[in-house]
Short mmCIF file of C-alpha atoms and ligand atoms in Angstrom, two decimals:
data_model
loop_
_atom_site.label_atom_id
_atom_site.label_comp_id
_atom_site.label_asym_id
_atom_site.label_seq_id
_atom_site.Cartn_x
_atom_site.Cartn_y
_atom_site.Cartn_z
CA MET A 136 46.31 83.96 38.56
CA LYS A 137 44.22 81.07 37.32
CA GLY A 138 43.59 81.05 33.58
CA LEU A 139 46.13 83.76 32.79
CA ASP A 140 48.98 82.30 30.80
CA GLU A 141 51.25 84.05 28.31
CA HIS A 142 48.74 83.41 25.50
CA SER A 143 45.86 85.24 27.14
CA ALA A 144 48.02 88.33 27.70
CA PRO A 145 49.14 89.65 24.32
CA ARG A 146 52.37 91.65 24.50
CA VAL A 147 52.13 95.19 23.09
CA THR A 148 54.75 97.99 23.09
CA LYS A 149 54.00 101.47 24.42
CA GLU A 150 53.47 102.51 20.79
CA GLY A 151 50.73 99.88 20.51
CA ILE A 152 52.79 97.50 18.38
CA ARG A 153 51.92 93.83 18.91
CA LEU A 154 54.77 91.47 19.76
CA HIS A 155 53.83 88.08 18.33
CA GLU A 156 54.92 84.72 19.70
CA PRO A 157 57.42 82.44 17.91
CA GLU A 158 54.62 80.05 16.91
CA ASP A 159 52.76 82.90 15.15
CA PHE A 160 55.43 83.01 12.42
CA ALA A 161 54.06 79.77 10.94
CA GLY A 162 50.67 81.39 10.32
CA MET A 163 52.22 84.41 8.61
CA ARG A 164 54.41 82.11 6.52
CA ARG A 165 51.35 80.26 5.19
CA ALA A 166 49.44 83.46 4.39
CA GLY A 167 52.49 85.06 2.78
CA ARG A 168 53.11 82.03 0.63
CA VAL A 169 49.56 82.05 -0.76
CA VAL A 170 49.90 85.70 -1.83
CA ALA A 171 53.34 85.10 -3.32
CA GLU A 172 52.12 82.11 -5.34
CA ILE A 173 49.26 84.16 -6.71
CA LEU A 174 51.57 87.06 -7.64
CA ASP A 175 53.94 84.55 -9.30
CA ALA A 176 51.11 83.43 -11.59
CA LEU A 177 50.27 86.92 -12.86
CA GLY A 178 53.36 87.58 -15.02
CA PRO A 179 52.12 85.68 -18.08
CA ILE A 180 48.58 87.07 -17.70
CA VAL A 181 49.53 90.74 -17.92
CA GLU A 182 49.50 91.59 -21.64
CA PRO A 183 48.30 94.43 -23.86
CA GLY A 184 44.57 93.94 -24.49
CA VAL A 185 43.85 92.40 -21.09
CA ARG A 186 41.30 94.12 -18.85
CA THR A 187 42.27 94.86 -15.25
CA ALA A 188 38.88 93.37 -14.25
CA GLU A 189 39.97 90.04 -15.80
CA ILE A 190 43.13 90.05 -13.69
CA ASP A 191 40.99 90.67 -10.61
CA ASP A 192 38.67 87.78 -11.56
CA PHE A 193 41.69 85.47 -11.87
CA VAL A 194 43.03 86.49 -8.45
CA ARG A 195 39.60 86.13 -6.82
CA ARG A 196 39.32 82.57 -8.21
CA ARG A 197 42.84 81.58 -7.16
CA ILE A 198 42.30 82.87 -3.60
CA GLU A 199 39.21 80.67 -3.37
CA GLU A 200 40.92 77.63 -4.93
CA LEU A 201 43.77 77.91 -2.43
CA GLY A 202 41.28 77.90 0.46
CA ALA A 203 42.08 81.48 1.47
CA VAL A 204 39.88 84.57 1.89
CA SER A 205 40.34 87.99 0.30
CA ALA A 206 41.06 90.65 2.93
CA THR A 207 40.10 93.51 0.63
CA ILE A 208 36.59 92.41 -0.46
CA GLY A 209 34.29 94.19 1.97
CA TYR A 210 37.14 96.17 3.56
CA LYS A 211 35.84 99.74 4.14
CA GLY A 212 33.41 99.20 1.28
CA TYR A 213 36.07 98.02 -1.22
CA ARG A 214 34.69 95.30 -3.52
CA HIS A 215 37.70 93.74 -5.26
CA ALA A 216 40.36 91.08 -4.63
CA THR A 217 43.15 93.33 -5.95
CA CYS A 218 44.22 96.91 -6.27
CA ILE A 219 45.60 97.47 -9.79
CA SER A 220 47.47 100.74 -10.19
CA VAL A 221 48.48 101.56 -13.77
CA ASN A 222 51.21 104.09 -14.73
CA HIS A 223 50.61 107.34 -12.82
CA VAL A 224 48.17 105.65 -10.43
CA VAL A 225 50.11 105.50 -7.15
CA CYS A 226 47.98 102.94 -5.28
CA HIS A 227 44.43 101.68 -4.67
CA GLY A 228 43.58 101.58 -8.40
CA ILE A 229 40.20 99.88 -8.80
CA PRO A 230 40.13 96.95 -11.26
CA GLY A 231 37.49 97.46 -13.93
CA SER A 232 37.44 101.22 -13.54
CA GLU A 233 38.63 103.51 -16.30
CA ILE A 234 42.35 104.15 -16.32
CA PRO A 235 42.58 107.90 -15.70
CA PRO A 236 44.03 109.91 -18.60
CA SER A 237 47.40 111.62 -18.37
CA LYS A 238 49.06 114.32 -20.44
CA HIS A 239 51.86 111.97 -21.37
CA GLU A 240 49.92 109.24 -23.14
CA ARG A 241 47.10 108.69 -25.57
CA ARG A 242 44.77 105.86 -24.76
CA PRO A 243 41.19 105.02 -25.64
CA ARG A 244 38.78 106.41 -23.00
CA GLY A 245 36.04 104.58 -21.17
CA ASN A 246 37.75 101.25 -20.56
CA ASP A 247 40.19 99.43 -18.33
CA ILE A 248 42.18 97.72 -21.11
CA LEU A 249 45.97 97.55 -20.79
CA ILE A 250 48.02 98.89 -23.70
CA ASP A 251 51.60 98.30 -24.83
CA GLY A 252 54.07 99.90 -22.43
CA ASP A 253 51.79 100.11 -19.39
CA ILE A 254 53.41 99.41 -16.03
CA LEU A 255 51.17 98.32 -13.18
CA ASN A 256 51.22 97.39 -9.53
CA ILE A 257 49.02 94.48 -8.46
CA ASP A 258 48.38 94.38 -4.69
CA VAL A 259 46.79 91.31 -3.07
CA THR A 260 45.95 90.66 0.57
CA VAL A 261 44.68 87.27 1.76
CA ILE A 262 43.65 85.78 5.08
CA VAL A 263 44.73 82.19 5.86
CA ASP A 264 43.63 80.71 9.20
CA GLY A 265 43.13 84.27 10.47
CA TRP A 266 46.59 85.54 9.41
CA HIS A 267 47.08 88.27 6.79
CA GLY A 268 49.51 88.12 3.86
CA ASP A 269 49.87 91.44 2.02
CA SER A 270 52.16 91.92 -0.97
CA SER A 271 52.37 93.73 -4.27
CA ARG A 272 54.67 93.75 -7.29
CA MET A 273 55.11 95.62 -10.57
CA TYR A 274 54.18 94.07 -13.94
CA VAL A 275 54.57 95.31 -17.48
CA ALA A 276 52.27 94.99 -20.49
CA GLY A 277 54.32 94.58 -23.65
CA ARG A 278 57.47 96.67 -23.88
CA PRO A 279 57.82 99.48 -21.36
CA LYS A 280 60.01 102.54 -21.92
CA PRO A 281 63.54 102.37 -20.46
CA TYR A 282 62.71 105.05 -17.86
CA ALA A 283 59.72 102.97 -16.72
CA ARG A 284 61.90 99.86 -16.34
CA ARG A 285 64.40 101.89 -14.38
CA LEU A 286 61.69 103.23 -12.04
CA ILE A 287 60.57 99.66 -11.34
CA GLN A 288 64.14 98.58 -10.56
CA VAL A 289 64.78 101.59 -8.31
CA THR A 290 61.55 100.93 -6.39
CA HIS A 291 62.29 97.25 -5.85
CA ASP A 292 65.85 98.03 -4.74
CA ALA A 293 64.52 100.70 -2.36
CA LEU A 294 62.18 98.15 -0.74
CA MET A 295 65.02 95.65 -0.33
CA LYS A 296 67.30 98.35 1.18
CA GLY A 297 64.56 99.00 3.72
CA ILE A 298 64.20 95.28 4.49
CA GLU A 299 67.99 95.02 5.01
CA GLN A 300 67.57 97.34 8.02
CA VAL A 301 65.09 95.04 9.75
CA ARG A 302 66.56 93.48 12.92
CA PRO A 303 66.02 93.87 16.70
CA GLY A 304 67.37 97.20 17.94
CA ALA A 305 67.08 99.04 14.62
CA THR A 306 64.40 101.75 14.37
CA PHE A 307 61.56 102.37 11.94
CA GLY A 308 63.42 105.58 11.02
CA ASP A 309 66.35 103.43 9.84
CA ILE A 310 64.01 101.62 7.42
CA GLY A 311 62.49 104.84 6.05
CA ALA A 312 65.85 106.56 5.72
CA ALA A 313 67.36 103.67 3.72
CA ILE A 314 64.40 103.62 1.32
CA GLN A 315 64.37 107.39 0.87
CA ALA A 316 68.13 107.61 0.34
CA HIS A 317 68.04 105.01 -2.42
CA ALA A 318 65.07 106.50 -4.28
CA GLU A 319 66.29 110.10 -4.05
CA ALA A 320 69.85 109.19 -5.10
CA ALA A 321 68.24 107.84 -8.27
CA GLY A 322 66.46 111.17 -8.85
CA CYS A 323 63.04 109.79 -7.86
CA SER A 324 60.70 110.88 -5.05
CA ILE A 325 59.06 109.01 -2.16
CA VAL A 326 55.30 109.29 -1.68
CA ARG A 327 54.50 110.63 1.83
CA ASP A 328 50.72 110.23 1.76
CA PHE A 329 50.64 106.42 2.18
CA CYS A 330 52.66 104.13 4.40
CA GLY A 331 53.21 100.53 5.42
CA HIS A 332 51.52 99.09 8.49
CA GLY A 333 51.57 96.49 11.18
CA LEU A 334 49.60 93.35 10.37
CA GLY A 335 48.95 89.85 11.67
CA ARG A 336 45.49 88.78 12.76
CA VAL A 337 44.47 92.32 11.75
CA PHE A 338 44.96 93.91 8.30
CA HIS A 339 46.10 97.40 9.34
CA ALA A 340 47.62 97.82 12.81
CA PRO A 341 50.21 100.12 14.40
CA PRO A 342 52.78 101.30 13.55
CA ASN A 343 52.64 103.47 10.44
CA VAL A 344 55.73 102.35 8.52
CA LEU A 345 57.03 105.48 6.78
CA HIS A 346 59.15 105.16 3.65
CA TYR A 347 61.21 108.24 4.52
CA GLY A 348 62.78 109.54 7.72
CA ARG A 349 65.92 109.90 9.79
CA PRO A 350 68.12 107.07 11.10
CA GLY A 351 67.71 106.35 14.80
CA THR A 352 64.22 107.88 15.06
CA GLY A 353 60.89 106.18 15.67
CA PRO A 354 60.03 103.01 17.61
CA ARG A 355 62.68 100.31 18.06
CA LEU A 356 62.16 96.98 16.31
CA GLN A 357 61.68 93.93 18.52
CA PRO A 358 61.32 90.22 17.76
CA GLY A 359 57.71 89.32 16.97
CA MET A 360 56.77 92.56 15.21
CA PHE A 361 54.98 91.88 11.91
CA PHE A 362 54.56 94.71 9.37
CA THR A 363 54.57 95.62 5.70
CA ILE A 364 57.07 97.78 3.86
CA GLU A 365 55.52 99.12 0.64
CA PRO A 366 57.30 102.16 -0.81
CA MET A 367 55.65 104.12 -3.62
CA VAL A 368 58.25 105.89 -5.76
CA ASN A 369 57.51 108.57 -8.38
CA LEU A 370 59.54 109.70 -11.37
CA GLY A 371 58.34 113.26 -10.72
CA ARG A 372 57.05 115.01 -7.61
CA PRO A 373 55.79 113.12 -4.52
CA GLU A 374 52.34 114.73 -4.14
CA THR A 375 49.25 112.60 -4.72
CA GLN A 376 45.57 113.20 -5.28
CA VAL A 377 42.66 110.83 -4.60
CA LEU A 378 40.05 110.69 -7.38
CA ALA A 379 36.29 111.16 -6.85
CA ASP A 380 35.84 107.36 -6.49
CA GLY A 381 37.39 107.76 -3.04
CA TRP A 382 40.15 105.18 -3.68
CA THR A 383 42.30 105.79 -6.76
CA ALA A 384 45.40 107.81 -5.84
CA ILE A 385 47.33 109.39 -8.70
CA THR A 386 50.44 111.56 -8.88
CA ARG A 387 49.45 115.24 -8.96
CA ASP A 388 51.94 115.88 -11.76
CA ARG A 389 50.78 112.71 -13.58
CA SER A 390 54.32 111.29 -13.51
CA LEU A 391 54.86 107.51 -13.43
CA SER A 392 54.70 105.76 -10.06
CA ALA A 393 55.82 102.30 -8.93
CA GLN A 394 55.43 100.22 -5.76
CA PHE A 395 56.52 96.91 -4.25
CA GLU A 396 55.29 95.47 -0.95
CA HIS A 397 56.43 92.65 1.32
CA SER A 398 55.08 91.42 4.66
CA VAL A 399 57.94 90.82 7.09
CA GLY A 400 58.54 89.67 10.65
CA VAL A 401 61.33 90.65 13.05
CA THR A 402 63.21 87.52 14.20
CA GLU A 403 65.71 87.15 17.08
CA ASP A 404 68.58 88.08 14.78
CA GLY A 405 67.09 89.74 11.71
CA CYS A 406 64.12 89.51 9.40
CA GLU A 407 61.87 86.94 7.77
CA ILE A 408 60.16 87.95 4.51
CA PHE A 409 56.82 86.12 4.49
CA THR A 410 55.90 87.01 0.89
CA LEU A 411 59.04 86.08 -1.07
CA SER A 412 58.36 84.41 -4.43
CA PRO A 413 58.45 80.58 -4.05
CA ALA A 414 59.46 80.44 -7.73
CA GLY A 415 62.45 82.65 -6.97
CA LEU A 416 61.16 85.37 -9.25
CA PHE A 417 62.89 88.68 -8.61
CA HIS A 418 59.67 90.08 -9.87
CA PRO A 419 57.62 88.63 -12.68
CA THR A 420 58.22 91.40 -15.19
CA ARG A 421 60.93 89.11 -16.61
CA ARG A 422 59.42 86.03 -18.13
N1 MF3 B 207 46.72 96.04 0.22
C1 MF3 B 207 46.69 97.45 0.54
C2 MF3 B 207 47.82 97.68 1.51
O1 MF3 B 207 48.92 97.44 1.14
C3 MF3 B 207 45.39 97.89 1.11
C4 MF3 B 207 44.29 97.81 0.16
S1 MF3 B 207 42.85 98.25 0.96
C5 MF3 B 207 41.72 98.18 -0.29
O2 MF3 B 207 47.67 98.02 2.64
F1 MF3 B 207 40.57 98.26 0.30
F2 MF3 B 207 41.95 99.16 -1.12
F3 MF3 B 207 41.85 97.05 -0.95
CO1 CO B 208 49.89 96.84 2.91
CO1 CO B 209 48.96 95.65 -0.07
#
Protein backbone atom coordinates (compact mmCIF):
# COMPACT_ATOMS: atom_id res chain seq x y z
CA MET A 1 0.00 0.00 0.00
CA LYS A 2 2.73 2.41 -1.01
CA GLY A 3 1.92 6.07 -0.41
CA LEU A 4 -1.16 5.40 1.69
CA ASP A 5 -0.55 6.49 5.25
CA GLU A 6 -3.08 7.66 7.83
CA HIS A 7 -2.86 11.24 6.51
CA SER A 8 -3.91 10.40 2.97
CA ALA A 9 -7.00 8.55 4.22
CA PRO A 10 -9.21 11.01 6.09
CA ARG A 11 -11.45 9.34 8.67
CA VAL A 12 -15.18 10.06 8.24
CA THR A 13 -18.16 8.61 10.15
CA LYS A 14 -21.13 7.00 8.39
CA GLU A 15 -22.94 10.32 8.86
CA GLY A 16 -20.16 12.04 6.88
CA ILE A 17 -18.60 13.72 9.92
CA ARG A 18 -14.84 14.22 9.62
CA LEU A 19 -12.67 12.88 12.45
CA HIS A 20 -9.65 15.16 12.64
CA GLU A 21 -6.20 14.14 13.85
CA PRO A 22 -4.71 15.34 17.17
CA GLU A 23 -2.33 17.68 15.32
CA ASP A 24 -5.29 19.42 13.62
CA PHE A 25 -6.35 20.97 16.95
CA ALA A 26 -3.42 23.41 16.75
CA GLY A 27 -4.75 24.87 13.50
CA MET A 28 -8.25 25.33 14.92
CA ARG A 29 -6.77 26.91 18.05
CA ARG A 30 -4.97 29.55 15.97
CA ALA A 31 -8.03 30.35 13.85
CA GLY A 32 -10.30 30.46 16.90
CA ARG A 33 -7.96 32.79 18.72
CA VAL A 34 -7.92 35.29 15.86
CA VAL A 35 -11.74 35.48 15.84
CA ALA A 36 -11.90 35.75 19.62
CA GLU A 37 -9.35 38.60 19.68
CA ILE A 38 -11.34 40.47 17.07
CA LEU A 39 -14.62 39.97 18.98
CA ASP A 40 -12.86 41.13 22.17
CA ALA A 41 -12.01 44.44 20.48
CA LEU A 42 -15.59 45.24 19.46
CA GLY A 43 -17.08 46.01 22.89
CA PRO A 44 -15.84 49.61 23.06
CA ILE A 45 -16.70 50.25 19.39
CA VAL A 46 -20.40 49.43 19.66
CA GLU A 47 -22.11 52.70 20.66
CA PRO A 48 -25.24 54.62 19.72
CA GLY A 49 -24.51 56.60 16.54
CA VAL A 50 -22.13 54.02 15.08
CA ARG A 51 -22.97 52.53 11.69
CA THR A 52 -22.93 48.76 11.30
CA ALA A 53 -20.88 49.30 8.11
CA GLU A 54 -18.16 50.97 10.23
CA ILE A 55 -18.01 47.92 12.50
CA ASP A 56 -17.64 45.73 9.42
CA ASP A 57 -14.82 47.96 8.09
CA PHE A 58 -13.00 47.61 11.43
CA VAL A 59 -13.32 43.82 11.40
CA ARG A 60 -12.20 43.59 7.76
CA ARG A 61 -9.07 45.63 8.60
CA ARG A 62 -8.25 43.61 11.72
CA ILE A 63 -8.58 40.30 9.85
CA GLU A 64 -6.06 41.59 7.32
CA GLU A 65 -3.69 42.99 9.96
CA LEU A 66 -3.68 39.64 11.77
CA GLY A 67 -2.71 37.86 8.54
CA ALA A 68 -6.00 35.99 8.30
CA VAL A 69 -8.64 35.79 5.55
CA SER A 70 -12.38 36.44 5.84
CA ALA A 71 -14.39 33.28 5.18
CA THR A 72 -17.60 35.19 4.49
CA ILE A 73 -16.41 37.63 1.78
CA GLY A 74 -17.29 35.87 -1.46
CA TYR A 75 -19.13 33.05 0.31
CA LYS A 76 -22.29 32.30 -1.73
CA GLY A 77 -22.18 35.88 -2.99
CA TYR A 78 -21.94 37.46 0.49
CA ARG A 79 -19.72 40.56 0.45
CA HIS A 80 -18.95 41.40 4.09
CA ALA A 81 -16.53 40.38 6.85
CA THR A 82 -19.33 40.20 9.45
CA CYS A 83 -22.98 39.45 9.88
CA ILE A 84 -24.51 42.09 12.18
CA SER A 85 -27.97 41.18 13.44
CA VAL A 86 -29.73 43.96 15.36
CA ASN A 87 -32.70 43.42 17.74
CA HIS A 88 -35.31 41.27 15.97
CA VAL A 89 -32.84 40.24 13.26
CA VAL A 90 -32.13 36.58 14.05
CA CYS A 91 -28.98 36.09 11.94
CA HIS A 92 -27.22 37.01 8.68
CA GLY A 93 -27.93 40.75 9.10
CA ILE A 94 -26.01 42.62 6.40
CA PRO A 95 -23.76 45.45 7.66
CA GLY A 96 -24.60 48.73 5.96
CA SER A 97 -28.12 47.69 5.09
CA GLU A 98 -31.12 49.38 6.65
CA ILE A 99 -32.15 47.97 9.99
CA PRO A 100 -35.65 46.62 9.32
CA PRO A 101 -38.44 48.40 11.21
CA SER A 102 -40.41 46.68 13.95
CA LYS A 103 -43.70 47.49 15.66
CA HIS A 104 -41.96 47.81 18.99
CA GLU A 105 -39.54 50.62 18.26
CA ARG A 106 -39.27 53.94 16.50
CA ARG A 107 -36.10 54.55 14.60
CA PRO A 108 -35.10 56.76 11.71
CA ARG A 109 -35.54 54.93 8.38
CA GLY A 110 -33.04 54.55 5.59
CA ASN A 111 -29.86 54.02 7.60
CA ASP A 112 -27.84 51.46 9.50
CA ILE A 113 -27.08 53.63 12.55
CA LEU A 114 -27.26 52.04 16.00
CA ILE A 115 -29.47 53.74 18.58
CA ASP A 116 -29.58 53.63 22.38
CA GLY A 117 -30.82 50.26 23.62
CA ASP A 118 -30.05 48.23 20.50
CA ILE A 119 -28.74 44.71 21.07
CA LEU A 120 -26.77 43.09 18.28
CA ASN A 121 -25.00 39.89 17.34
CA ILE A 122 -21.69 40.23 15.49
CA ASP A 123 -20.62 37.02 13.72
CA VAL A 124 -17.10 36.66 12.30
CA THR A 125 -15.50 33.73 10.48
CA VAL A 126 -11.81 33.72 9.55
CA ILE A 127 -9.46 31.32 7.82
CA VAL A 128 -5.94 30.90 9.24
CA ASP A 129 -3.59 28.49 7.43
CA GLY A 130 -6.66 26.84 5.90
CA TRP A 131 -8.52 26.36 9.22
CA HIS A 132 -11.84 28.08 10.00
CA GLY A 133 -12.66 29.95 13.22
CA ASP A 134 -16.35 30.88 13.52
CA SER A 135 -17.78 32.74 16.51
CA SER A 136 -20.34 35.35 17.42
CA ARG A 137 -21.34 37.31 20.52
CA MET A 138 -23.97 39.82 21.62
CA TYR A 139 -23.18 43.52 22.11
CA VAL A 140 -25.26 46.41 23.37
CA ALA A 141 -25.42 50.04 22.24
CA GLY A 142 -26.00 52.29 25.23
CA ARG A 143 -28.43 51.01 27.85
CA PRO A 144 -30.57 48.04 26.85
CA LYS A 145 -33.90 47.22 28.49
CA PRO A 146 -33.78 44.67 31.34
CA TYR A 147 -35.66 42.08 29.25
CA ALA A 148 -33.04 42.46 26.49
CA ARG A 149 -30.20 41.94 28.97
CA ARG A 150 -31.96 38.88 30.30
CA LEU A 151 -32.39 37.43 26.79
CA ILE A 152 -28.66 37.85 26.19
CA GLN A 153 -27.83 36.08 29.46
CA VAL A 154 -30.26 33.24 28.78
CA THR A 155 -28.81 32.72 25.29
CA HIS A 156 -25.21 32.66 26.50
CA ASP A 157 -26.09 30.25 29.31
CA ALA A 158 -27.95 28.03 26.81
CA LEU A 159 -24.85 27.84 24.60
CA MET A 160 -22.65 26.94 27.58
CA LYS A 161 -25.15 24.25 28.72
CA GLY A 162 -24.86 22.76 25.24
CA ILE A 163 -21.05 22.87 25.35
CA GLU A 164 -21.10 21.12 28.76
CA GLN A 165 -22.56 18.07 26.99
CA VAL A 166 -19.66 17.77 24.55
CA ARG A 167 -17.56 14.64 25.20
CA PRO A 168 -16.97 11.30 23.43
CA GLY A 169 -20.04 9.06 23.67
CA ALA A 170 -22.57 11.86 24.11
CA THR A 171 -24.95 12.52 21.20
CA PHE A 172 -25.81 15.64 19.22
CA GLY A 173 -29.34 15.23 20.64
CA ASP A 174 -27.87 15.69 24.14
CA ILE A 175 -26.45 19.06 23.07
CA GLY A 176 -29.71 20.25 21.49
CA ALA A 177 -31.82 19.06 24.40
CA ALA A 178 -29.67 20.90 26.97
CA ILE A 179 -29.87 24.15 25.00
CA GLN A 180 -33.61 23.87 24.41
CA ALA A 181 -34.37 22.99 28.03
CA HIS A 182 -32.51 26.04 29.31
CA ALA A 183 -34.06 28.51 26.87
CA GLU A 184 -37.62 27.20 27.26
CA ALA A 185 -37.39 27.08 31.06
CA ALA A 186 -36.66 30.82 30.83
CA GLY A 187 -39.82 31.35 28.74
CA CYS A 188 -37.87 31.90 25.50
CA SER A 189 -37.99 29.93 22.23
CA ILE A 190 -35.31 28.21 20.14
CA VAL A 191 -35.05 29.04 16.43
CA ARG A 192 -35.42 25.84 14.33
CA ASP A 193 -34.63 27.30 10.91
CA PHE A 194 -30.84 27.66 11.40
CA CYS A 195 -28.33 25.35 13.01
CA GLY A 196 -24.67 24.89 13.86
CA HIS A 197 -22.37 22.93 11.58
CA GLY A 198 -19.21 20.93 11.26
CA LEU A 199 -16.16 22.96 10.27
CA GLY A 200 -12.40 22.64 9.90
CA ARG A 201 -10.72 23.06 6.53
CA VAL A 202 -14.27 23.69 5.24
CA PHE A 203 -16.68 26.38 6.50
CA HIS A 204 -19.92 24.37 6.58
CA ALA A 205 -19.67 20.58 6.82
CA PRO A 206 -21.80 17.78 8.30
CA PRO A 207 -23.42 17.43 10.74
CA ASN A 208 -26.24 19.93 11.19
CA VAL A 209 -25.97 20.82 14.88
CA LEU A 210 -29.55 21.38 16.06
CA HIS A 211 -30.22 23.56 19.09
CA TYR A 212 -33.21 21.46 20.16
CA GLY A 213 -33.87 17.73 20.35
CA ARG A 214 -34.07 14.67 22.55
CA PRO A 215 -31.28 13.22 24.71
CA GLY A 216 -29.65 10.11 23.29
CA THR A 217 -30.68 10.81 19.68
CA GLY A 218 -28.52 11.74 16.70
CA PRO A 219 -24.90 10.85 15.87
CA ARG A 220 -22.48 10.01 18.69
CA LEU A 221 -19.64 12.42 19.38
CA GLN A 222 -16.12 11.14 18.80
CA PRO A 223 -12.68 12.65 19.39
CA GLY A 224 -11.60 14.81 16.46
CA MET A 225 -15.04 16.15 15.54
CA PHE A 226 -14.97 19.93 15.05
CA PHE A 227 -18.26 21.88 14.94
CA THR A 228 -20.02 25.07 15.95
CA ILE A 229 -22.82 25.48 18.45
CA GLU A 230 -24.71 28.72 17.79
CA PRO A 231 -28.19 28.87 19.34
CA MET A 232 -30.57 31.65 18.33
CA VAL A 233 -33.07 32.38 21.10
CA ASN A 234 -36.20 34.54 20.75
CA LEU A 235 -38.24 36.36 23.38
CA GLY A 236 -41.38 35.52 21.39
CA ARG A 237 -42.18 32.79 18.89
CA PRO A 238 -39.48 30.75 17.08
CA GLU A 239 -40.56 31.31 13.45
CA THR A 240 -38.30 33.32 11.16
CA GLN A 241 -38.60 35.01 7.80
CA VAL A 242 -35.84 35.85 5.32
CA LEU A 243 -36.07 39.35 3.81
CA ALA A 244 -35.98 40.09 0.05
CA ASP A 245 -32.18 40.63 0.22
CA GLY A 246 -31.91 36.84 0.50
CA TRP A 247 -29.89 36.95 3.74
CA THR A 248 -31.45 38.90 6.61
CA ALA A 249 -33.52 36.59 8.82
CA ILE A 250 -35.95 38.25 11.23
CA THR A 251 -38.43 36.92 13.78
CA ARG A 252 -41.89 36.65 12.20
CA ASP A 253 -43.44 38.22 15.29
CA ARG A 254 -40.69 40.90 15.38
CA SER A 255 -39.71 39.86 18.91
CA LEU A 256 -36.10 40.30 20.08
CA SER A 257 -33.58 37.59 19.19
CA ALA A 258 -30.10 36.81 20.52
CA GLN A 259 -27.30 34.42 19.53
CA PHE A 260 -23.86 33.28 20.69
CA GLU A 261 -21.55 30.95 18.76
CA HIS A 262 -18.41 29.00 19.62
CA SER A 263 -16.27 26.64 17.53
CA VAL A 264 -15.43 23.51 19.53
CA GLY A 265 -13.53 20.25 19.17
CA VAL A 266 -14.22 16.89 20.82
CA THR A 267 -11.13 15.76 22.79
CA GLU A 268 -10.36 12.31 24.27
CA ASP A 269 -12.12 13.24 27.49
CA GLY A 270 -14.30 16.27 26.78
CA CYS A 271 -14.29 19.47 24.78
CA GLU A 272 -11.96 22.24 23.69
CA ILE A 273 -13.52 25.64 22.94
CA PHE A 274 -11.39 27.18 20.18
CA THR A 275 -13.01 30.63 20.31
CA LEU A 276 -12.93 31.50 24.02
CA SER A 277 -12.04 35.14 24.77
CA PRO A 278 -8.28 35.48 25.44
CA ALA A 279 -9.13 38.53 27.58
CA GLY A 280 -11.41 36.36 29.70
CA LEU A 281 -14.44 38.40 28.72
CA PHE A 282 -17.67 36.59 29.52
CA HIS A 283 -18.96 38.61 26.66
CA PRO A 284 -18.01 42.18 25.91
CA THR A 285 -21.35 43.75 26.76
CA ARG A 286 -19.78 44.54 30.15
CA ARG A 287 -17.00 47.04 29.80
N1 LIG B 1 -20.86 32.78 10.31
C1 LIG B 1 -22.14 32.23 9.92
C2 LIG B 1 -22.26 30.90 10.62
O1 LIG B 1 -22.24 30.90 11.80
C3 LIG B 1 -22.29 32.08 8.45
C4 LIG B 1 -22.32 33.35 7.74
S1 LIG B 1 -22.39 33.05 6.07
C5 LIG B 1 -22.50 34.60 5.43
O2 LIG B 1 -22.30 29.85 10.06
F1 LIG B 1 -22.30 34.44 4.15
F2 LIG B 1 -23.67 35.09 5.73
F3 LIG B 1 -21.58 35.37 5.96
CO1 LIG C 1 -21.35 29.05 12.25
CO1 LIG D 1 -20.81 32.33 12.56
